[in-house]
């Protein structure tokens, strides 16, 4: 189980030439720790590297300087990239991608089941129920390619919940949602965090999920 | 990949695989024909003689010795690769043989020779088969295969007489009349084996020695005119061949022609196997490219699967299974096809090549298994390496 992420002087390669003005970011080129059980809102305008940060923490991208270390419950600290990332993505790190990354030919339920097959975290009934809670009862068995962006965002959110997690990483999760759905999503995330004691790291470009944030970081 | 592509690949690969398996089995069977030894004589030997020249004809007529001297034999025994040297012994008395075939009585002057028994390797009980005494009534003989051919394709055909095989021949009894030094002996003789290599009529050595002592011309040279040389390997060493050449000895065998024919047949069979391999390898790449294109087409989906937590090995598995299943199917089916078709071919060969004995067809299964293993392993590795690239696709 991951209990914290520690970022040491992390900087995306894309900023290597221009650099980051000292003190202008709470995340880049500083030493920072994300702790399990805490909620973090990472705010930034476009192009500051919100998605990059999520991808770095999720281990999908490595185009950065500095280091990301992970501390586990056993007390061991090691580089994130030295860990079994596939296993982390099934047991520790749940991610909601900015572009949702759904399979357009699969239905809402099938997309969630595809993830759940790896983890066996929820039953199909629970998945259907969560999708319905987010107002998708009429869209459960519709291919995701036919859903609106907002509906797809809700499906991607439920898929993220289809696994046990130490950290939920949400990359601009509410950019296409109305207030009512944002509130519903916020409640469900709160529920999941309370149940698992996970940490939440959420990026936002302005429209943010109303939530109890322990830390608000400027990127 | 659609069904037609898959079928096209499978058929192309099947064709190649059948050619490869068929060629290898044919190569093995025909090689056995070339390497076949006479059934009665131990393998790895050469028969040496001294070539006949005008000079030797004159000198031998004058009573000079034209055979191999003891010194020459001793020197030959010391050559690398030579394990034993045996002396041919010729009958030094008169021999007439007569046989009754289909009511026709044939009588002819004959000659007899012998080699030491240890060079012979009879199937069954040699002590019982290869034995004769001067006082006895029966003599076993080995005659050249060419004699039977001469009878079958020359004499029998022209006289309208029945042809005979080796089995039938062994039932015929020949009456041998031996005389010399005032003694006359009559024997019943029977052919116990045929030889493709020795152009002589062999009888047991003990018998011939005894007969020579009793009936042989005392003035006749006792030096052997021919030697049988056992070598360590079936192909004589180059040192030994050089030695033979330096001493102007002649090797009594159609080894050169046989070698040329063997090289020719080997060449053709290698070409067939190579053709099969080319077809198989092309089909192998065809399948590989089809699967890699499929992976390329689905790259975005596969990278999403990886992003949501699927291991690369799990992502690669369906593609690997498809490739391995096709490899297994193709080579298994090819082996079945060859199992069904090859016996027809070997039956044809048995008809045109005397002594052709097909080998066990088990080799086909072993070769098919090995090719399945090699092709499958290559497919597994290349597909996995390609799926592995998804990691970098995700990093973009």
XYZ file of N, CA and C in Angstrom, chain B residues 14 17-18 21-22 25 331-348 359-362 364-365:
90
model
N 1.194 -24.098 -45.278
C 0.981 -25.545 -45.370
C 1.749 -26.118 -46.558
N 5.381 -26.156 -45.681
C 5.662 -27.159 -44.650
C 5.634 -28.567 -45.247
N 4.661 -28.811 -46.142
C 4.566 -30.141 -46.762
C 5.823 -30.409 -47.592
N 8.817 -31.118 -45.204
C 8.744 -32.432 -44.547
C 8.947 -33.553 -45.561
N 8.316 -33.383 -46.713
C 8.426 -34.402 -47.762
C 9.885 -34.530 -48.212
N 12.146 -36.213 -45.598
C 11.932 -37.672 -45.512
C 12.518 -38.368 -46.744
N 1.772 -27.012 -39.157
C 2.797 -28.064 -39.170
C 2.206 -29.424 -38.834
N 1.193 -29.426 -37.948
C 0.530 -30.691 -37.619
C -0.184 -31.224 -38.861
N -0.905 -30.333 -39.530
C -1.656 -30.743 -40.708
C -0.711 -31.155 -41.835
N 0.411 -30.418 -41.956
C 1.402 -30.752 -42.989
C 1.962 -32.154 -42.737
N 2.229 -32.457 -41.461
C 2.746 -33.796 -41.134
C 1.712 -34.860 -41.505
N 0.429 -34.546 -41.252
C -0.634 -35.500 -41.605
C -0.687 -35.714 -43.118
N -0.575 -34.606 -43.865
C -0.615 -34.704 -45.332
C 0.538 -35.571 -45.834
N 1.748 -35.316 -45.289
C 2.910 -36.079 -45.736
C 2.756 -37.553 -45.340
N 2.206 -37.780 -44.149
C 1.960 -39.174 -43.712
C 1.068 -39.896 -44.719
N 0.105 -39.146 -45.265
C -0.853 -39.757 -46.185
C -0.259 -39.937 -47.580
N 0.538 -38.947 -48.010
C 1.018 -38.941 -49.395
C 2.342 -39.680 -49.564
N 3.199 -39.581 -48.558
C 4.551 -40.121 -48.721
C 4.581 -41.617 -49.052
N 3.727 -42.436 -48.410
C 3.749 -43.865 -48.731
C 3.551 -44.146 -50.226
N 2.758 -43.309 -50.902
C 2.567 -43.495 -52.352
C 3.893 -43.271 -53.070
N 4.598 -42.219 -52.653
C 5.888 -41.896 -53.256
C 6.898 -43.012 -52.979
N 6.920 -43.497 -51.742
C 7.925 -44.517 -51.409
C 7.593 -45.835 -52.104
N 6.301 -46.076 -52.331
C 5.929 -47.276 -53.086
C 6.452 -47.159 -54.524
N 6.340 -45.953 -55.084
C 6.861 -45.707 -56.429
C 8.375 -45.929 -56.463
N 12.401 -45.409 -44.541
C 12.669 -45.309 -43.100
C 11.382 -45.027 -42.343
N 11.499 -45.068 -41.040
C 10.352 -44.727 -40.199
C 9.943 -43.290 -40.479
N 8.628 -43.071 -40.510
C 8.114 -41.757 -40.848
C 8.055 -40.856 -39.616
N 8.524 -41.395 -38.487
C 8.498 -40.645 -37.218
C 9.293 -39.347 -37.321
N 9.255 -37.187 -39.548
C 8.375 -36.096 -39.979
C 7.789 -35.373 -38.777
N 7.359 -36.167 -37.801
C 6.740 -35.566 -36.613
C 7.760 -34.777 -35.813
